[in-house]
Amino acid sequence: MTSQLVHGFKTLAERTAGSVRDDLGLGPTDRLDSRKLAEYLQVPVVSVKDLKDDGASDVSISRLLSDDAAFSALTVCAGEQRLIVYNPEVASTRQSNSLAHELAHVILEHPPAPVAFESGCRVWNARQEEEADWLAAALLVPREGALKWLASGGTVPTGARHFGVSQALFAWRMNQTGVMYQLKAKRRR
Amino acid sequence: MVDVAALYAALDAKRGGEGLSWRDVAGKLDISPSTFSRMAQGRRPDIDAFATLLRWLGQPAEDFTRSRPRLGKGGSPVAAMVSLHFKAARNVREEDVAAFEEIVQAAARRLERLKSR
């Protein structure tokens, strides 16, 4: 897929992630708890299972929890207010990443799109989604933190565990931020 | 946007009244038979087919368009979804649409409840 990101966004994302982490009192190698970030941003988070009181049927809940639906998280808005609904049955690393992704939309002030499940497809704003993916990853695995982790002998599996993300996400960050390249260059010197 | 279900229902009624199969209608109007099977799955016809179908029905486009996406029964007009995060596929499957709509509605109600606190 071609990247939809505008020039300069990646730098902005790293900087934004850094300042949000500062606000939470986190150093570069500290793990970010997405729940705490939600609390900090005052965004309530509920499990899809907890929506029974609000009229969600068992059938619909089960359907969203099924593997086939591939559902991780969604955000609903009313004015400026937002609520995140997540799937509690996916891996904790996935939950954390999905929550960070949804919160990244809040941080980036992405305007909400209307609900439209037309023809079985959702409205897909590719740029906003890519921006949220990028910022979420930067929040969870800051470039500086990843660099420090690897420079001090850490590996991708241990780093992923430490930061509470999947190995795939950690490795992706290594590649995208040029951390691997920087380390190799350093070792050659 | 096109209200595909309403359009399909109107076409089906006329087709039934004239004793035609979908294939007959497609042949008569010179459009692809797959147009109808796709519509049955909720897909919009392309603009040319849409125009042809309206002519055949003798109805204006306004009869089958809605200005905003439907939120489902009891939908809150202020509720909107900003994002959906998936594990892999990036589309909602047709068979999951109703469940997603219901969950979004329930979430909107929860949000209203939280706001009024």
Tab-separated table of C-alpha atoms in Angstrom:
chain	number	residue	atom	x	y	z
A	1	MET	CA	0.000	0.000	0.000
A	2	THR	CA	1.303	3.424	-0.867
A	3	SER	CA	1.855	5.624	2.136
A	4	GLN	CA	-0.654	8.426	2.524
A	5	LEU	CA	1.402	10.281	5.115
A	6	VAL	CA	2.283	13.873	4.349
A	7	HIS	CA	5.904	14.926	4.488
A	8	GLY	CA	6.967	15.680	8.028
A	9	PHE	CA	4.277	13.643	9.706
A	10	LYS	CA	6.635	10.944	10.976
A	11	THR	CA	8.809	13.523	12.732
A	12	LEU	CA	5.713	15.181	14.136
A	13	ALA	CA	4.479	11.807	15.388
A	14	GLU	CA	7.760	11.074	17.189
A	15	ARG	CA	7.680	14.493	18.790
A	16	THR	CA	4.018	14.233	19.747
A	17	ALA	CA	4.551	10.776	21.220
A	18	GLY	CA	7.504	12.110	23.204
A	19	SER	CA	5.526	14.959	24.711
A	20	VAL	CA	2.554	12.726	25.570
A	21	ARG	CA	4.908	10.265	27.250
A	22	ASP	CA	6.494	13.163	29.138
A	23	ASP	CA	3.042	14.197	30.347
A	24	LEU	CA	2.539	10.675	31.651
A	25	GLY	CA	5.891	10.828	33.409
A	26	LEU	CA	7.405	8.100	31.261
A	27	GLY	CA	11.027	7.827	30.277
A	28	PRO	CA	11.986	6.521	26.823
A	29	THR	CA	12.311	2.917	27.930
A	30	ASP	CA	9.253	2.850	30.192
A	31	ARG	CA	6.243	0.864	29.089
A	32	LEU	CA	3.180	2.914	28.199
A	33	ASP	CA	-0.065	1.532	29.578
A	34	SER	CA	-2.762	2.399	27.032
A	35	ARG	CA	-5.393	2.346	29.794
A	36	LYS	CA	-3.513	5.041	31.662
A	37	LEU	CA	-3.265	7.076	28.485
A	38	ALA	CA	-7.044	6.778	28.076
A	39	GLU	CA	-7.547	7.965	31.644
A	40	TYR	CA	-5.161	10.823	31.046
A	41	LEU	CA	-7.059	11.857	27.924
A	42	GLN	CA	-10.372	11.404	29.751
A	43	VAL	CA	-11.636	8.942	27.185
A	44	PRO	CA	-13.801	6.216	28.733
A	45	VAL	CA	-13.064	2.668	27.600
A	46	VAL	CA	-15.503	-0.242	27.772
A	47	SER	CA	-15.361	-3.870	26.784
A	48	VAL	CA	-17.853	-4.825	24.092
A	49	LYS	CA	-19.205	-7.337	26.628
A	50	ASP	CA	-20.174	-4.487	28.945
A	51	LEU	CA	-22.597	-2.982	26.435
A	52	LYS	CA	-25.370	-5.399	27.333
A	53	ASP	CA	-26.844	-2.839	29.715
A	54	ASP	CA	-27.114	-0.438	26.808
A	55	GLY	CA	-29.039	-2.757	24.555
A	56	ALA	CA	-26.377	-4.817	22.806
A	57	SER	CA	-27.670	-8.345	22.287
A	58	ASP	CA	-25.726	-11.494	23.147
A	59	VAL	CA	-25.825	-12.442	19.476
A	60	SER	CA	-24.169	-9.212	18.337
A	61	ILE	CA	-21.605	-9.310	21.115
A	62	SER	CA	-20.652	-12.904	20.287
A	63	ARG	CA	-20.396	-12.024	16.630
A	64	LEU	CA	-17.962	-9.207	17.293
A	65	LEU	CA	-15.948	-11.385	19.628
A	66	SER	CA	-15.631	-14.142	17.031
A	67	ASP	CA	-12.288	-14.449	15.289
A	68	ASP	CA	-13.912	-14.079	11.899
A	69	ALA	CA	-15.140	-10.563	12.639
A	70	ALA	CA	-11.495	-9.532	13.263
A	71	PHE	CA	-12.748	-6.763	15.520
A	72	SER	CA	-10.246	-5.033	17.778
A	73	ALA	CA	-11.660	-1.657	18.818
A	74	LEU	CA	-13.881	1.199	17.720
A	75	THR	CA	-14.610	4.723	18.855
A	76	VAL	CA	-17.975	6.447	18.920
A	77	CYS	CA	-18.319	10.203	19.247
A	78	ALA	CA	-20.987	12.645	20.344
A	79	GLY	CA	-19.720	16.126	19.813
A	80	GLU	CA	-16.291	16.157	21.365
A	81	GLN	CA	-17.050	13.218	23.648
A	82	ARG	CA	-15.663	9.870	22.745
A	83	LEU	CA	-16.023	6.335	23.955
A	84	ILE	CA	-13.797	3.444	22.971
A	85	VAL	CA	-15.174	-0.073	22.738
A	86	TYR	CA	-12.642	-2.895	22.645
A	87	ASN	CA	-12.530	-6.642	22.175
A	88	PRO	CA	-11.311	-8.155	25.488
A	89	GLU	CA	-10.619	-11.542	23.921
A	90	VAL	CA	-7.712	-10.647	21.674
A	91	ALA	CA	-4.108	-10.789	22.890
A	92	SER	CA	-3.186	-8.126	25.445
A	93	THR	CA	-0.559	-6.711	23.075
A	94	ARG	CA	-3.245	-6.300	20.447
A	95	GLN	CA	-5.618	-4.659	22.899
A	96	SER	CA	-2.940	-2.228	23.897
A	97	ASN	CA	-2.088	-1.373	20.303
A	98	SER	CA	-5.747	-0.985	19.305
A	99	LEU	CA	-6.423	1.267	22.249
A	100	ALA	CA	-3.345	3.342	21.441
A	101	HIS	CA	-4.522	3.539	17.826
A	102	GLU	CA	-7.948	4.839	18.843
A	103	LEU	CA	-6.387	7.302	21.277
A	104	ALA	CA	-4.000	8.465	18.571
A	105	HIS	CA	-7.064	9.622	16.619
A	106	VAL	CA	-8.039	11.692	19.664
A	107	ILE	CA	-4.557	13.173	20.039
A	108	LEU	CA	-4.382	13.959	16.337
A	109	GLU	CA	-7.871	15.496	16.508
A	110	HIS	CA	-9.148	13.513	13.586
A	111	PRO	CA	-12.711	14.534	12.847
A	112	PRO	CA	-15.168	11.674	13.276
A	113	ALA	CA	-16.558	10.062	10.166
A	114	PRO	CA	-20.245	9.184	10.089
A	115	VAL	CA	-21.232	5.621	10.756
A	116	ALA	CA	-21.546	3.939	7.396
A	117	PHE	CA	-21.389	0.211	7.064
A	118	GLU	CA	-22.606	0.581	3.542
A	119	SER	CA	-22.313	-2.506	1.403
A	120	GLY	CA	-20.403	-4.221	4.135
A	121	CYS	CA	-17.519	-1.796	3.893
A	122	ARG	CA	-16.701	0.958	6.244
A	123	VAL	CA	-15.699	4.455	5.407
A	124	TRP	CA	-11.964	4.237	5.286
A	125	ASN	CA	-9.872	7.320	5.601
A	126	ALA	CA	-6.533	5.784	4.710
A	127	ARG	CA	-4.446	8.749	5.753
A	128	GLN	CA	-6.049	9.118	9.162
A	129	GLU	CA	-5.702	5.403	9.817
A	130	GLU	CA	-2.064	5.393	8.780
A	131	GLU	CA	-1.390	8.441	10.964
A	132	ALA	CA	-3.039	6.739	13.936
A	133	ASP	CA	-1.043	3.541	13.312
A	134	TRP	CA	2.154	5.522	13.210
A	135	LEU	CA	1.492	7.589	16.314
A	136	ALA	CA	0.268	4.554	18.283
A	137	ALA	CA	3.488	2.724	17.485
A	138	ALA	CA	5.591	5.747	18.431
A	139	LEU	CA	3.710	6.051	21.727
A	140	LEU	CA	4.228	2.391	22.580
A	141	VAL	CA	7.788	2.046	21.317
A	142	PRO	CA	9.534	5.425	21.205
A	143	ARG	CA	12.486	5.572	18.851
A	144	GLU	CA	14.880	6.594	21.596
A	145	GLY	CA	13.664	3.816	23.856
A	146	ALA	CA	14.055	1.197	21.146
A	147	LEU	CA	17.541	2.403	20.377
A	148	LYS	CA	18.562	2.266	24.027
A	149	TRP	CA	17.030	-1.158	24.397
A	150	LEU	CA	18.935	-2.640	21.484
A	151	ALA	CA	22.161	-0.780	22.215
A	152	SER	CA	22.223	-2.310	25.687
A	153	GLY	CA	22.020	-5.806	24.250
A	154	GLY	CA	18.239	-6.216	24.133
A	155	THR	CA	16.580	-8.225	21.367
A	156	VAL	CA	13.336	-7.946	19.455
A	157	PRO	CA	11.534	-10.623	21.523
A	158	THR	CA	12.656	-9.186	24.860
A	159	GLY	CA	11.977	-5.629	23.675
A	160	ALA	CA	8.491	-6.568	22.539
A	161	ARG	CA	7.825	-8.109	25.949
A	162	HIS	CA	9.274	-5.135	27.767
A	163	PHE	CA	7.218	-2.554	25.870
A	164	GLY	CA	4.107	-4.751	25.881
A	165	VAL	CA	3.744	-4.992	22.128
A	166	SER	CA	3.839	-7.799	19.581
A	167	GLN	CA	7.169	-8.787	18.125
A	168	ALA	CA	5.847	-7.774	14.732
A	169	LEU	CA	5.177	-4.243	15.946
A	170	PHE	CA	8.540	-3.965	17.670
A	171	ALA	CA	10.367	-5.202	14.573
A	172	TRP	CA	8.359	-2.836	12.390
A	173	ARG	CA	9.407	0.074	14.574
A	174	MET	CA	13.034	-1.027	14.332
A	175	ASN	CA	12.861	-0.934	10.572
A	176	GLN	CA	10.748	2.169	10.160
A	177	THR	CA	12.727	4.357	12.536
A	178	GLY	CA	16.104	3.353	11.145
A	179	VAL	CA	17.209	2.189	14.587
A	180	MET	CA	18.725	-1.029	13.223
A	181	TYR	CA	20.655	0.900	10.618
A	182	GLN	CA	21.921	3.356	13.214
A	183	LEU	CA	23.116	0.550	15.481
A	184	LYS	CA	24.907	-1.299	12.687
A	185	ALA	CA	26.647	1.895	11.649
A	186	LYS	CA	27.696	2.481	15.233
A	187	ARG	CA	29.072	-1.045	15.566
A	188	ARG	CA	31.052	-0.696	12.343
A	189	ARG	CA	32.779	2.362	13.689
B	1	MET	CA	-26.360	7.549	-0.993
B	2	VAL	CA	-28.398	4.901	-2.750
B	3	ASP	CA	-30.826	2.972	-0.584
B	4	VAL	CA	-29.991	-0.350	-2.200
B	5	ALA	CA	-32.502	-2.372	-0.206
B	6	ALA	CA	-35.410	-0.126	-1.236
B	7	LEU	CA	-34.305	-0.116	-4.861
B	8	TYR	CA	-33.926	-3.880	-4.917
B	9	ALA	CA	-37.367	-4.330	-3.341
B	10	ALA	CA	-39.012	-2.062	-5.932
B	11	LEU	CA	-37.282	-3.890	-8.778
B	12	ASP	CA	-38.267	-7.243	-7.355
B	13	ALA	CA	-41.912	-6.174	-7.092
B	14	LYS	CA	-42.031	-5.016	-10.721
B	15	ARG	CA	-40.149	-8.081	-11.921
B	16	GLY	CA	-42.566	-10.366	-10.070
B	17	GLY	CA	-45.552	-8.453	-11.444
B	18	GLU	CA	-44.338	-8.953	-14.996
B	19	GLY	CA	-43.415	-12.587	-14.450
B	20	LEU	CA	-39.760	-12.079	-15.324
B	21	SER	CA	-36.611	-13.648	-13.974
B	22	TRP	CA	-33.684	-11.422	-12.974
B	23	ARG	CA	-31.870	-12.678	-16.028
B	24	ASP	CA	-34.837	-11.617	-18.180
B	25	VAL	CA	-34.743	-8.131	-16.693
B	26	ALA	CA	-31.011	-7.880	-17.257
B	27	GLY	CA	-31.410	-8.938	-20.888
B	28	LYS	CA	-34.327	-6.566	-21.459
B	29	LEU	CA	-32.431	-3.609	-20.026
B	30	ASP	CA	-29.057	-4.639	-21.415
B	31	ILE	CA	-27.284	-4.622	-18.074
B	32	SER	CA	-25.157	-7.278	-16.442
B	33	PRO	CA	-27.128	-9.937	-14.537
B	34	SER	CA	-24.516	-9.676	-11.789
B	35	THR	CA	-25.862	-6.191	-11.071
B	36	PHE	CA	-28.826	-7.812	-9.363
B	37	SER	CA	-26.900	-10.417	-7.427
B	38	ARG	CA	-24.537	-7.710	-6.219
B	39	MET	CA	-27.491	-5.554	-5.223
B	40	ALA	CA	-28.941	-8.478	-3.308
B	41	GLN	CA	-25.721	-8.364	-1.254
B	42	GLY	CA	-26.208	-4.665	-0.633
B	43	ARG	CA	-23.855	-3.368	-3.329
B	44	ARG	CA	-24.798	-0.230	-5.187
B	45	PRO	CA	-25.334	-0.460	-8.930
B	46	ASP	CA	-23.051	1.700	-11.049
B	47	ILE	CA	-24.423	5.034	-12.161
B	48	ASP	CA	-25.409	3.887	-15.680
B	49	ALA	CA	-27.238	0.836	-14.359
B	50	PHE	CA	-28.889	2.978	-11.700
B	51	ALA	CA	-30.215	5.360	-14.358
B	52	THR	CA	-31.457	2.466	-16.497
B	53	LEU	CA	-33.205	0.836	-13.536
B	54	LEU	CA	-34.909	4.100	-12.556
B	55	ARG	CA	-36.175	4.525	-16.102
B	56	TRP	CA	-37.579	1.020	-16.065
B	57	LEU	CA	-39.258	1.617	-12.717
B	58	GLY	CA	-40.510	5.046	-13.833
B	59	GLN	CA	-39.448	6.508	-10.504
B	60	PRO	CA	-37.154	9.406	-9.623
B	61	ALA	CA	-33.765	8.851	-7.985
B	62	GLU	CA	-34.953	10.658	-4.851
B	63	ASP	CA	-37.174	7.672	-4.070
B	64	PHE	CA	-34.075	5.581	-3.514
B	65	THR	CA	-31.555	7.943	-2.036
B	66	ARG	CA	-30.993	8.941	1.520
B	67	SER	CA	-29.079	11.992	2.557
B	68	ARG	CA	-27.233	10.434	5.452
B	69	PRO	CA	-26.115	6.973	6.366
B	70	ARG	CA	-28.680	5.076	8.360
B	71	LEU	CA	-27.847	4.603	11.969
B	72	GLY	CA	-30.347	1.847	12.469
B	73	LYS	CA	-33.365	1.851	14.714
B	74	GLY	CA	-33.327	4.360	17.524
B	75	GLY	CA	-30.091	5.831	16.244
B	76	SER	CA	-28.690	8.861	17.944
B	77	PRO	CA	-28.001	11.512	15.317
B	78	VAL	CA	-25.019	12.846	17.246
B	79	ALA	CA	-23.254	9.511	17.383
B	80	ALA	CA	-20.553	8.875	14.888
B	81	MET	CA	-17.756	6.448	14.589
B	82	VAL	CA	-14.268	7.754	14.221
B	83	SER	CA	-12.433	4.560	13.678
B	84	LEU	CA	-12.581	0.829	13.691
B	85	HIS	CA	-9.492	-1.149	14.411
B	86	PHE	CA	-9.177	-4.622	13.017
B	87	LYS	CA	-6.863	-7.501	13.566
B	88	ALA	CA	-6.297	-8.134	9.924
B	89	ALA	CA	-8.945	-7.489	7.299
B	90	ARG	CA	-9.955	-3.899	6.972
B	91	ASN	CA	-13.532	-4.399	5.967
B	92	VAL	CA	-16.630	-5.251	7.880
B	93	ARG	CA	-18.011	-8.489	6.506
B	94	GLU	CA	-21.540	-8.288	5.162
B	95	GLU	CA	-22.789	-10.799	7.741
B	96	ASP	CA	-21.354	-8.720	10.593
B	97	VAL	CA	-22.868	-5.377	9.566
B	98	ALA	CA	-25.984	-5.674	11.721
B	99	ALA	CA	-23.925	-6.636	14.766
B	100	PHE	CA	-21.555	-3.704	14.272
B	101	GLU	CA	-24.485	-1.320	13.887
B	102	GLU	CA	-26.062	-2.617	17.056
B	103	ILE	CA	-22.824	-2.307	19.008
B	104	VAL	CA	-22.280	1.246	17.761
B	105	GLN	CA	-25.826	2.126	18.834
B	106	ALA	CA	-25.301	0.591	22.268
B	107	ALA	CA	-22.007	2.447	22.612
B	108	ALA	CA	-23.717	5.699	21.635
B	109	ARG	CA	-26.303	5.124	24.354
B	110	ARG	CA	-23.566	4.440	26.874
B	111	LEU	CA	-21.830	7.658	25.844
B	112	GLU	CA	-25.053	9.633	26.300
B	113	ARG	CA	-25.391	8.087	29.747
B	114	LEU	CA	-21.849	9.054	30.675
B	115	LYS	CA	-22.394	12.595	29.417
B	116	SER	CA	-25.538	13.118	31.467
B	117	ARG	CA	-23.797	12.121	34.672
